[in-house]
Short mmCIF file of C-alpha atoms and ligand atoms in Angstrom, two decimals:
data_model
loop_
_atom_site.label_atom_id
_atom_site.label_comp_id
_atom_site.label_asym_id
_atom_site.label_seq_id
_atom_site.Cartn_x
_atom_site.Cartn_y
_atom_site.Cartn_z
CA UNK A 1 82.49 -77.30 -17.54
CA UNK A 2 85.20 -75.37 -15.00
CA UNK A 3 87.48 -73.21 -17.78
CA UNK A 4 91.35 -73.97 -17.52
CA UNK A 5 94.21 -72.32 -17.38
CA UNK A 6 97.31 -73.68 -17.89
CA UNK A 7 98.50 -70.81 -14.52
CA UNK A 8 96.71 -69.24 -12.13
CA UNK A 9 98.69 -66.96 -9.92
CA UNK A 10 96.72 -65.94 -6.80
CA UNK A 11 98.01 -61.87 -5.95
CA UNK A 12 98.45 -59.31 -8.25
CA UNK A 13 101.31 -57.77 -6.55
CA UNK A 14 105.09 -56.76 -7.50
CA UNK A 15 105.39 -60.56 -7.70
CA UNK A 16 102.03 -61.83 -9.37
CA UNK A 17 102.35 -59.38 -12.38
CA UNK A 18 105.73 -60.10 -12.73
CA UNK A 19 105.01 -64.38 -12.89
CA UNK A 20 101.72 -63.33 -15.27
CA UNK A 21 104.19 -61.40 -18.13
CA UNK A 22 106.34 -64.19 -17.27
CA UNK A 23 104.65 -66.68 -17.72
CA UNK A 24 102.37 -65.00 -20.72
CA UNK A 25 105.74 -64.79 -22.53
CA UNK A 26 105.90 -68.85 -22.61
CA UNK A 27 102.85 -69.12 -24.02
CA UNK A 28 101.04 -70.54 -20.96
CA UNK A 29 97.54 -69.11 -20.37
CA UNK A 30 97.91 -67.66 -17.40
CA UNK A 31 94.78 -65.95 -14.63
CA UNK A 32 95.72 -63.70 -12.31
CA UNK A 33 93.34 -63.43 -9.53
CA UNK A 34 93.02 -60.70 -6.71
CA UNK A 35 90.24 -60.00 -4.32
CA UNK A 36 91.37 -56.26 -4.27
CA UNK A 37 90.11 -53.91 -6.62
CA UNK A 38 93.59 -52.83 -8.65
CA UNK A 39 96.71 -54.40 -9.60
CA UNK A 40 100.18 -53.45 -7.33
CA UNK A 41 98.63 -51.39 -4.76
CA UNK A 42 101.86 -51.90 -2.29
CA UNK A 43 103.82 -50.55 -5.23
CA UNK A 44 101.74 -47.60 -5.86
CA UNK A 45 102.33 -46.13 -1.81
CA UNK A 46 105.88 -47.88 -2.08
CA UNK A 47 108.44 -45.04 -1.24
CA UNK A 48 107.02 -42.29 -0.77
CA UNK A 49 104.65 -43.25 -4.70
CA UNK A 50 108.31 -43.33 -5.88
CA UNK A 51 108.85 -47.00 -5.06
CA UNK A 52 112.26 -48.00 -4.60
CA UNK A 53 112.17 -50.48 -6.91
CA UNK A 54 115.47 -51.64 -6.18
CA UNK A 55 119.13 -51.31 -5.00
CA UNK A 56 123.18 -51.46 -7.67
CA UNK A 57 124.49 -54.19 -5.06
CA UNK A 58 122.28 -56.80 -3.84
CA UNK A 59 123.99 -59.75 -1.99
CA UNK A 60 121.70 -62.96 -0.68
CA UNK A 61 122.89 -60.60 2.81
CA UNK A 62 120.32 -58.93 2.43
CA UNK A 63 118.18 -61.22 3.02
CA UNK A 64 116.75 -62.02 6.65
CA UNK A 65 115.62 -65.89 5.99
CA UNK A 66 115.99 -68.96 7.75
CA UNK A 67 117.48 -70.41 5.11
CA UNK A 68 120.45 -68.03 4.02
CA UNK A 69 121.60 -69.75 0.62
CA UNK A 70 117.95 -70.23 -0.52
CA UNK A 71 117.26 -66.76 -2.38
CA UNK A 72 121.04 -66.85 -4.14
CA UNK A 73 119.58 -69.22 -7.23
CA UNK A 74 116.73 -66.55 -7.47
CA UNK A 75 118.72 -63.50 -7.67
CA UNK A 76 121.11 -64.38 -10.45
CA UNK A 77 118.76 -65.29 -12.00
CA UNK A 78 116.83 -62.32 -12.38
CA UNK A 79 118.97 -59.72 -11.15
CA UNK A 80 118.51 -56.07 -10.36
CA UNK A 81 120.41 -55.33 -13.57
CA UNK A 82 117.32 -57.44 -15.30
CA UNK A 83 114.91 -55.39 -13.96
CA UNK A 84 117.08 -52.04 -14.84
CA UNK A 85 116.87 -53.22 -18.02
CA UNK A 86 113.12 -53.32 -18.35
CA UNK A 87 113.01 -50.21 -16.68
CA UNK A 88 115.10 -48.25 -19.57
CA UNK A 89 113.27 -50.00 -22.19
CA UNK A 90 109.36 -48.68 -21.02
CA UNK A 91 111.69 -45.55 -21.22
CA UNK A 92 110.84 -44.64 -17.24
CA UNK A 93 113.18 -42.53 -15.54
CA UNK A 94 114.63 -43.30 -12.88
CA UNK A 95 116.73 -41.73 -9.59
CA UNK A 96 120.02 -43.16 -7.41
CA UNK A 97 119.72 -42.52 -4.06
CA UNK A 98 122.09 -42.57 -1.23
CA UNK A 99 123.22 -46.89 -0.42
CA UNK A 100 122.58 -47.77 -4.66
CA UNK A 101 118.80 -47.10 -3.75
CA UNK A 102 116.68 -46.81 -7.37
CA UNK A 103 113.67 -45.03 -7.72
CA UNK A 104 111.67 -43.68 -9.44
CA UNK A 105 111.12 -40.10 -10.11
CA UNK A 106 107.98 -39.43 -10.88
CA UNK A 107 105.52 -42.20 -9.88
CA UNK A 108 105.28 -45.05 -8.61
CA UNK A 109 102.68 -45.57 -11.55
CA UNK A 110 105.37 -46.12 -13.73
CA UNK A 111 105.67 -49.47 -12.43
CA UNK A 112 102.59 -50.64 -12.21
CA UNK A 113 102.03 -49.40 -15.84
CA UNK A 114 105.00 -50.92 -16.82
CA UNK A 115 103.84 -54.39 -15.56
CA UNK A 116 100.78 -54.68 -17.03
CA UNK A 117 101.97 -53.67 -20.13
CA UNK A 118 104.63 -56.97 -19.67
CA UNK A 119 101.07 -59.02 -19.36
CA UNK A 120 99.84 -57.79 -21.90
CA UNK A 121 99.11 -60.94 -24.04
CA UNK A 122 95.85 -62.63 -25.56
CA UNK A 123 97.00 -65.22 -23.17
CA UNK A 124 97.00 -63.21 -19.62
CA UNK A 125 93.39 -62.25 -17.61
CA UNK A 126 93.19 -60.86 -14.58
CA UNK A 127 90.10 -60.36 -12.53
CA UNK A 128 89.86 -58.07 -9.31
CA UNK A 129 87.97 -58.12 -6.85
CA UNK A 130 87.77 -62.28 -7.48
CA UNK A 131 87.97 -64.02 -3.65
CA UNK A 132 89.14 -67.56 -3.83
CA UNK A 133 86.66 -69.74 -1.07
CA UNK A 134 88.40 -72.82 -1.99
CA UNK A 135 91.19 -74.30 -3.63
CA UNK A 136 91.55 -78.47 -4.46
CA UNK A 137 93.99 -81.31 -5.89
CA UNK A 138 93.44 -83.00 -9.07
CA UNK A 139 94.82 -85.58 -11.08
CA UNK A 140 96.20 -82.17 -13.76
CA UNK A 141 97.04 -79.31 -10.96
CA UNK A 142 94.00 -78.01 -9.01
CA UNK A 143 90.78 -76.89 -8.92
CA UNK A 144 89.89 -73.08 -7.64
CA UNK A 145 86.05 -72.59 -6.29
CA UNK A 146 86.25 -67.85 -7.01
CA UNK A 147 83.04 -66.06 -6.39
CA UNK A 148 82.28 -66.22 -10.31
CA UNK A 149 83.00 -69.40 -10.92
CA UNK A 150 84.75 -72.35 -10.79
CA UNK A 151 88.92 -72.85 -13.10
CA UNK A 152 91.40 -75.31 -13.15
CA UNK A 153 94.67 -74.82 -13.79
CA UNK A 154 97.89 -76.80 -14.06
CA UNK A 155 100.42 -74.73 -12.18
CA UNK A 156 99.26 -72.51 -8.49
CA UNK A 157 101.30 -69.59 -8.15
CA UNK A 158 100.52 -67.66 -4.75
CA UNK A 159 102.31 -64.97 -4.98
CA UNK A 160 99.81 -62.77 -1.74
CA UNK A 161 102.43 -61.31 -0.08
CA UNK A 162 102.33 -61.04 3.47
CA UNK A 163 100.86 -59.44 6.62
CA UNK A 164 101.87 -55.80 7.08
CA UNK A 165 99.29 -53.00 5.93
CA UNK A 166 96.12 -55.08 6.47
CA UNK A 167 94.23 -52.31 5.03
CA UNK A 168 96.35 -52.73 1.75
CA UNK A 169 94.76 -56.07 1.05
CA UNK A 170 96.88 -58.33 2.97
CA UNK A 171 96.06 -61.65 4.47
CA UNK A 172 97.40 -64.49 5.40
CA UNK A 173 95.69 -66.60 2.56
CA UNK A 174 98.87 -68.23 1.29
CA UNK A 175 99.62 -69.56 4.08
CA UNK A 176 96.77 -71.16 5.02
CA UNK A 177 96.87 -72.52 1.12
CA UNK A 178 100.22 -74.08 2.25
CA UNK A 179 99.21 -75.26 5.28
CA UNK A 180 96.46 -77.33 3.44
CA UNK A 181 98.72 -78.78 1.30
CA UNK A 182 101.04 -79.86 4.64
CA UNK A 183 103.90 -77.28 4.22
CA UNK A 184 106.17 -76.17 6.97
CA UNK A 185 105.37 -72.12 7.98
CA UNK A 186 108.27 -70.49 9.88
CA UNK A 187 106.00 -67.98 12.02
CA UNK A 188 105.29 -64.41 11.15
CA UNK A 189 106.32 -61.16 13.19
CA UNK A 190 106.36 -57.30 12.12
CA UNK A 191 109.85 -56.12 10.42
CA UNK A 192 110.89 -53.34 8.92
CA UNK A 193 108.66 -51.64 11.81
CA UNK A 194 108.87 -48.39 14.18
CA UNK A 195 110.10 -49.78 17.66
CA UNK A 196 107.48 -48.92 20.74
CA UNK A 197 108.81 -47.63 23.69
CA UNK A 198 107.77 -48.40 27.50
CA UNK A 199 105.54 -45.99 29.62
CA UNK A 200 108.57 -43.72 31.52
CA UNK A 201 110.95 -43.88 28.09
CA UNK A 202 107.76 -43.05 25.71
CA UNK A 203 106.67 -39.96 28.15
CA UNK A 204 110.23 -38.23 28.40
CA UNK A 205 111.29 -39.28 24.84
CA UNK A 206 107.49 -37.76 23.46
CA UNK A 207 108.97 -34.40 23.48
CA UNK A 208 111.54 -35.56 20.57
CA UNK A 209 109.14 -36.39 18.37
CA UNK A 210 110.43 -35.26 14.73
CA UNK A 211 114.09 -34.97 16.30
CA UNK A 212 116.26 -37.02 13.67
CA UNK A 213 120.39 -37.45 13.40
CA UNK A 214 122.55 -40.74 12.21
CA UNK A 215 123.62 -43.62 14.83
CA UNK A 216 124.34 -47.24 14.47
CA UNK A 217 123.01 -49.64 15.96
CA UNK A 218 123.13 -53.37 17.48
CA UNK A 219 121.69 -55.45 17.80
CA UNK A 220 122.11 -58.51 20.24
CA UNK A 221 123.27 -60.72 17.30
CA UNK A 222 125.76 -58.46 16.26
CA UNK A 223 124.04 -56.96 12.92
CA UNK A 224 124.59 -52.72 12.94
CA UNK A 225 123.73 -50.65 10.80
CA UNK A 226 124.14 -46.90 10.55
CA UNK A 227 121.89 -44.59 9.06
CA UNK A 228 119.18 -41.99 10.00
CA UNK A 229 117.65 -42.26 13.42
CA UNK A 230 113.95 -40.43 14.21
CA UNK A 231 112.74 -39.70 17.15
CA UNK A 232 109.04 -40.15 17.58
CA UNK A 233 106.29 -39.58 19.87
CA UNK A 234 105.36 -43.59 20.33
CA UNK A 235 108.89 -44.57 19.81
CA UNK A 236 111.85 -45.01 18.22
CA UNK A 237 111.55 -44.58 13.65
CA UNK A 238 113.90 -43.34 11.24
CA UNK A 239 115.38 -46.12 8.78
CA UNK A 240 118.55 -47.55 11.39
CA UNK A 241 115.32 -48.96 13.99
CA UNK A 242 113.59 -50.25 11.04
CA UNK A 243 116.27 -51.57 9.68
CA UNK A 244 117.23 -53.20 12.91
CA UNK A 245 114.20 -54.16 14.09
CA UNK A 246 114.09 -57.70 11.48
CA UNK A 247 116.78 -58.56 13.97
CA UNK A 248 115.70 -57.76 17.01
CA UNK A 249 113.11 -60.46 19.18
CA UNK A 250 111.06 -58.85 22.86
CA UNK A 251 112.71 -58.48 25.28
CA UNK A 252 115.95 -57.77 23.62
CA UNK A 253 117.84 -54.91 24.15
CA UNK A 254 119.51 -52.98 21.06
CA UNK A 255 122.70 -50.82 21.26
CA UNK A 256 122.45 -46.98 19.79
CA UNK A 257 126.10 -44.80 18.92
CA UNK A 258 124.50 -41.66 19.30
CA UNK A 259 128.08 -39.71 18.44
CA UNK A 260 129.04 -42.93 15.11
CA UNK A 261 131.15 -40.02 13.46
CA UNK A 262 133.91 -39.26 16.44
CA UNK A 263 135.68 -40.31 19.78
CA UNK A 264 133.85 -38.23 22.34
CA UNK A 265 136.35 -38.93 25.36
CA UNK A 266 138.30 -37.56 22.90
CA UNK A 267 136.56 -34.73 22.04
CA UNK A 268 135.06 -34.10 25.27
CA UNK A 269 139.13 -33.52 25.65
CA UNK A 270 139.42 -31.37 23.87
CA UNK A 271 136.96 -28.77 24.69
CA UNK A 272 137.56 -29.48 28.51
CA UNK A 273 141.43 -27.79 27.50
CA UNK A 274 139.77 -25.04 25.88
CA UNK A 275 136.32 -23.98 27.20
CA UNK A 276 136.79 -25.72 30.69
CA UNK A 277 134.24 -23.36 32.08
CA UNK A 278 131.38 -24.53 29.49
CA UNK A 279 129.06 -27.28 31.14
CA UNK A 280 127.99 -30.37 29.74
CA UNK A 281 125.14 -29.48 28.42
CA UNK A 282 126.38 -26.68 26.07
CA UNK A 283 129.10 -28.81 24.96
CA UNK A 284 127.08 -31.73 23.74
CA UNK A 285 124.24 -29.79 22.57
CA UNK A 286 127.29 -28.79 19.94
CA UNK A 287 127.25 -32.51 19.20
CA UNK A 288 123.61 -33.43 19.06
CA UNK A 289 120.17 -31.89 19.25
CA UNK A 290 120.00 -29.24 22.60
CA UNK A 291 116.41 -30.70 23.00
CA UNK A 292 118.19 -34.73 23.31
CA UNK A 293 120.40 -33.32 25.62
CA UNK A 294 118.12 -31.56 27.78
CA UNK A 295 115.64 -34.65 28.16
CA UNK A 296 119.12 -36.69 29.32
CA UNK A 297 119.93 -34.16 32.34
CA UNK A 298 116.21 -34.35 32.94
CA UNK A 299 116.03 -37.81 33.82
CA UNK A 300 119.27 -37.89 35.90
CA UNK A 301 121.15 -40.10 32.91
CA UNK A 302 123.56 -37.35 32.39
CA UNK A 303 124.94 -34.88 35.20
CA UNK A 304 125.44 -31.52 33.72
CA UNK A 305 128.90 -29.03 35.36
CA UNK A 306 131.24 -26.72 33.18
CA UNK A 307 133.58 -29.70 32.02
CA UNK A 308 136.64 -28.42 33.91
CA UNK A 309 134.35 -30.52 36.74
CA UNK A 310 135.03 -33.97 34.73
CA UNK A 311 137.82 -36.16 35.63
CA UNK A 312 139.75 -38.62 32.92
CA UNK A 313 137.43 -41.45 34.49
CA UNK A 314 134.35 -39.97 34.37
CA UNK A 315 134.82 -38.51 30.98
CA UNK A 316 135.82 -41.51 29.68
CA UNK A 317 131.65 -43.13 31.34
CA UNK A 318 130.02 -40.13 29.57
CA UNK A 319 132.05 -41.11 26.63
CA UNK A 320 130.86 -44.80 26.58
CA UNK A 321 127.17 -43.89 27.57
CA UNK A 322 126.39 -41.84 24.63
CA UNK A 323 128.65 -44.74 22.58
CA UNK A 324 126.65 -47.88 24.23
CA UNK A 325 123.22 -46.04 24.61
CA UNK A 326 120.81 -48.71 25.40
CA UNK A 327 117.51 -49.23 25.23
CA UNK A 328 114.99 -52.23 25.67
CA UNK A 329 111.64 -51.61 23.19
CA UNK A 330 108.78 -52.45 24.43
CA UNK A 331 107.77 -53.86 21.03
CA UNK A 332 106.69 -52.75 17.11
CA UNK A 333 104.35 -51.16 16.13
CA UNK A 334 102.71 -54.09 14.19
CA UNK A 335 101.43 -54.51 11.19
CA UNK A 336 99.45 -51.60 10.51
CA UNK A 337 102.85 -50.01 9.95
CA UNK A 338 105.31 -52.49 8.65
CA UNK A 339 106.40 -52.09 5.55
CA UNK A 340 107.69 -56.84 5.08
CA UNK A 341 106.27 -59.73 7.43
CA UNK A 342 109.23 -62.04 8.40
CA UNK A 343 108.64 -65.55 8.71
CA UNK A 344 106.06 -67.11 6.57
CA UNK A 345 106.54 -70.35 4.26
CA UNK A 346 109.78 -72.63 5.54
CA UNK A 347 112.07 -72.25 2.52
CA UNK A 348 113.14 -75.69 2.88
CA UNK A 349 110.16 -77.17 1.87
CA UNK A 350 110.27 -74.63 -1.84
CA UNK A 351 112.93 -76.04 -4.51
CA UNK A 352 115.12 -72.38 -4.83
CA UNK A 353 115.87 -72.72 -8.50
CA UNK A 354 111.95 -72.73 -9.50
CA UNK A 355 109.91 -71.82 -6.24
CA UNK A 356 108.23 -74.78 -6.34
CA UNK A 357 106.76 -76.65 -3.30
CA UNK A 358 109.53 -79.58 -3.51
CA UNK A 359 106.29 -82.03 -1.98
CA UNK A 360 103.28 -80.76 -3.91
CA UNK A 361 103.83 -80.98 -7.98
CA UNK A 362 102.55 -77.70 -9.75
CA UNK A 363 102.32 -75.53 -6.27
CA UNK A 364 104.24 -72.37 -6.22
CA UNK A 365 104.64 -69.63 -3.84
CA UNK A 366 106.61 -66.24 -5.37
CA UNK A 367 106.70 -63.00 -3.66
CA UNK A 368 107.09 -61.79 0.87
CA UNK A 369 104.64 -64.93 1.77
CA UNK A 370 107.21 -67.00 1.89
CA UNK A 371 109.94 -66.72 4.87
CA UNK A 372 111.96 -63.98 3.02
CA UNK A 373 112.61 -60.46 4.02
CA UNK A 374 114.71 -58.11 1.90
CA UNK A 375 116.10 -54.73 4.72
CA UNK A 376 114.95 -51.71 3.52
CA UNK A 377 116.53 -50.32 -0.04
CA UNK A 378 114.49 -51.59 -2.67
CA UNK A 379 115.93 -55.45 -1.79
CA UNK A 380 111.61 -56.70 -1.07
CA UNK A 381 110.96 -55.25 -4.50
CA UNK A 382 114.22 -57.21 -6.19
CA UNK A 383 113.15 -60.02 -4.45
CA UNK A 384 109.02 -60.46 -5.56
CA UNK A 385 110.82 -59.40 -9.65
CA UNK A 386 113.24 -62.62 -8.80
CA UNK A 387 110.60 -64.86 -7.33
CA UNK A 388 108.17 -63.92 -10.08
CA UNK A 389 110.38 -64.41 -12.71
CA UNK A 390 111.74 -67.52 -11.81
CA UNK A 391 108.28 -68.58 -10.75
CA UNK A 392 106.79 -67.27 -13.85
CA UNK A 393 109.66 -69.27 -16.48
CA UNK A 394 108.31 -72.99 -14.16
CA UNK A 395 104.69 -73.03 -13.85
P1 FDA B 401 102.39 -57.66 -2.48
O1 FDA B 401 101.77 -57.76 -1.20
O2 FDA B 401 103.08 -56.36 -3.05
O3 FDA B 401 101.13 -58.43 -3.12
C1 FDA B 401 99.91 -59.17 -2.56
C2 FDA B 401 98.89 -59.49 -3.45
O4 FDA B 401 98.60 -60.57 -2.78
C3 FDA B 401 98.09 -58.21 -3.23
O5 FDA B 401 97.82 -57.75 -4.23
C4 FDA B 401 96.89 -58.29 -2.51
O6 FDA B 401 96.08 -57.47 -2.62
C5 FDA B 401 96.27 -59.85 -2.46
N1 FDA B 401 95.73 -61.16 -1.46
C6 FDA B 401 96.99 -60.90 -0.27
N2 FDA B 401 95.53 -61.66 -0.20
C7 FDA B 401 94.27 -61.88 -0.80
C8 FDA B 401 93.73 -63.12 -1.12
N3 FDA B 401 92.78 -63.85 0.33
N4 FDA B 401 92.67 -63.36 -2.39
C9 FDA B 401 93.26 -62.80 -3.72
N5 FDA B 401 94.55 -61.82 -3.44
C10 FDA B 401 95.68 -61.63 -2.01
N6 FDA B 401 110.14 -52.60 -0.94
C11 FDA B 401 111.10 -51.79 -1.39
O7 FDA B 401 111.92 -53.25 -1.85
N7 FDA B 401 110.66 -51.54 -1.78
C12 FDA B 401 109.87 -49.65 -1.24
O8 FDA B 401 110.29 -49.07 -1.66
C13 FDA B 401 108.80 -51.02 -0.60
N8 FDA B 401 108.36 -49.69 0.03
C14 FDA B 401 106.85 -50.24 1.45
C15 FDA B 401 105.79 -49.64 1.88
C16 FDA B 401 105.69 -49.60 1.88
C17 FDA B 401 104.23 -49.17 2.57
C18 FDA B 401 104.88 -51.08 2.81
C19 FDA B 401 104.06 -51.35 3.52
C20 FDA B 401 105.83 -52.40 1.44
C21 FDA B 401 106.97 -51.68 1.09
N9 FDA B 401 107.54 -52.52 0.64
C22 FDA B 401 108.70 -51.76 -0.58
C23 FDA B 401 107.54 -53.73 1.07
C24 FDA B 401 107.47 -54.52 -0.69
O9 FDA B 401 105.91 -53.81 -1.16
C25 FDA B 401 107.00 -55.66 -0.23
O10 FDA B 401 108.04 -56.85 -0.51
C26 FDA B 401 106.19 -56.33 -1.97
O11 FDA B 401 105.10 -55.51 -1.99
C27 FDA B 401 105.42 -57.55 -1.95
O12 FDA B 401 105.30 -58.30 -3.32
P2 FDA B 401 104.74 -59.13 -2.97
O13 FDA B 401 104.08 -59.63 -4.58
O14 FDA B 401 104.82 -60.56 -2.60
O15 FDA B 401 103.24 -59.23 -2.14
#
């Protein structure tokens, strides 16, 4: 005889644990299975080990999804304030960093322990190192063949996450389940990920590795972010690049304002009046890292000479160059380093109010497995909490 549960959840990550806790509180018998050896592995490594668990300012605009309205219901059913209240209930110390980002003061372990405590109920069972070999629809729900036995359930919740960081257990299993039940997919690609550069630029800029400064980056669709830009030995990274990568497609350029906090034409004109014999290199090195200016001169992108030799037209051209520095990335570092996966189960297939598949009663999805990706800044975990909560109320 197969073990029977009201709810089986595949994936003991952020969304799966939240869903298990909520379904358990409703008195549902719940089994959570995960092929990994422990729960919440991405939570543990997130935010440099301190987990940026949500943000004070959460809105549908902070998400990339083919249907921009889809996230609204879940985000309002379980808000950032609900999660902050849970954190407070468990006496977890947290701090606000820039842009309203909330991090644990001590360790991301606090979040995993909190979720496990919320799941601590006689009706919630967890199994690790547990593979799901087969899923079949039955008259009353679903039958799952596990590596240990066969279990049956009324509701099945798929919370297997995205493809980023395969070494932490990411698999395409959730997408395969969606396809098995005839649900459409939005094609997947790495998001919140560093850019790699073409050979010539990569070689030229490699020596700048480690240099960071604030910049505004604009994608071809007009989306802009202002945060730190970081040169790496492979290309470009830093929060501003991770953010814009979710709005970039191969072949496109990004436009970078290297000096977003000043009007370079005005600044250079003033410098020329005060220090006419000062070189362009020395003038710009007061505004940006000197090594960057040296590399741009060495590449022949800008020409060094005393400021007095620049006419107004040349100053305008120089300002345009630094305020609209264009670069065409070669690609991204891919799922190996990406924080999220763009695309996934098409949200048109799901009820935004319950997370249930419209054409497969009893089949639910939660978290990153669906076509919802948040900005950097705690938005992805907030989606996991909100969608996990909603699935947990309805599964
Ligand atoms: P998640 O990936 O958490 O969980 C999926 C679970 O399913 C895993 O436990 C996995 O083992 C399991 N699974 C997969 N395939 C399976 C199979 N075939 N059988 C059984 N189990 C299976 N976000 C944020 O808001 N703030 C932050 O600070 C960070 N930081 C961060 C750092 C890094 C390095 C990464 C890679 C990602 C982040 N993120 C983040 C993103 C965030 O971690 C991510 O969006 C959520 O963990 C998604 O939660 P899910 O529960 O959907 O998937």
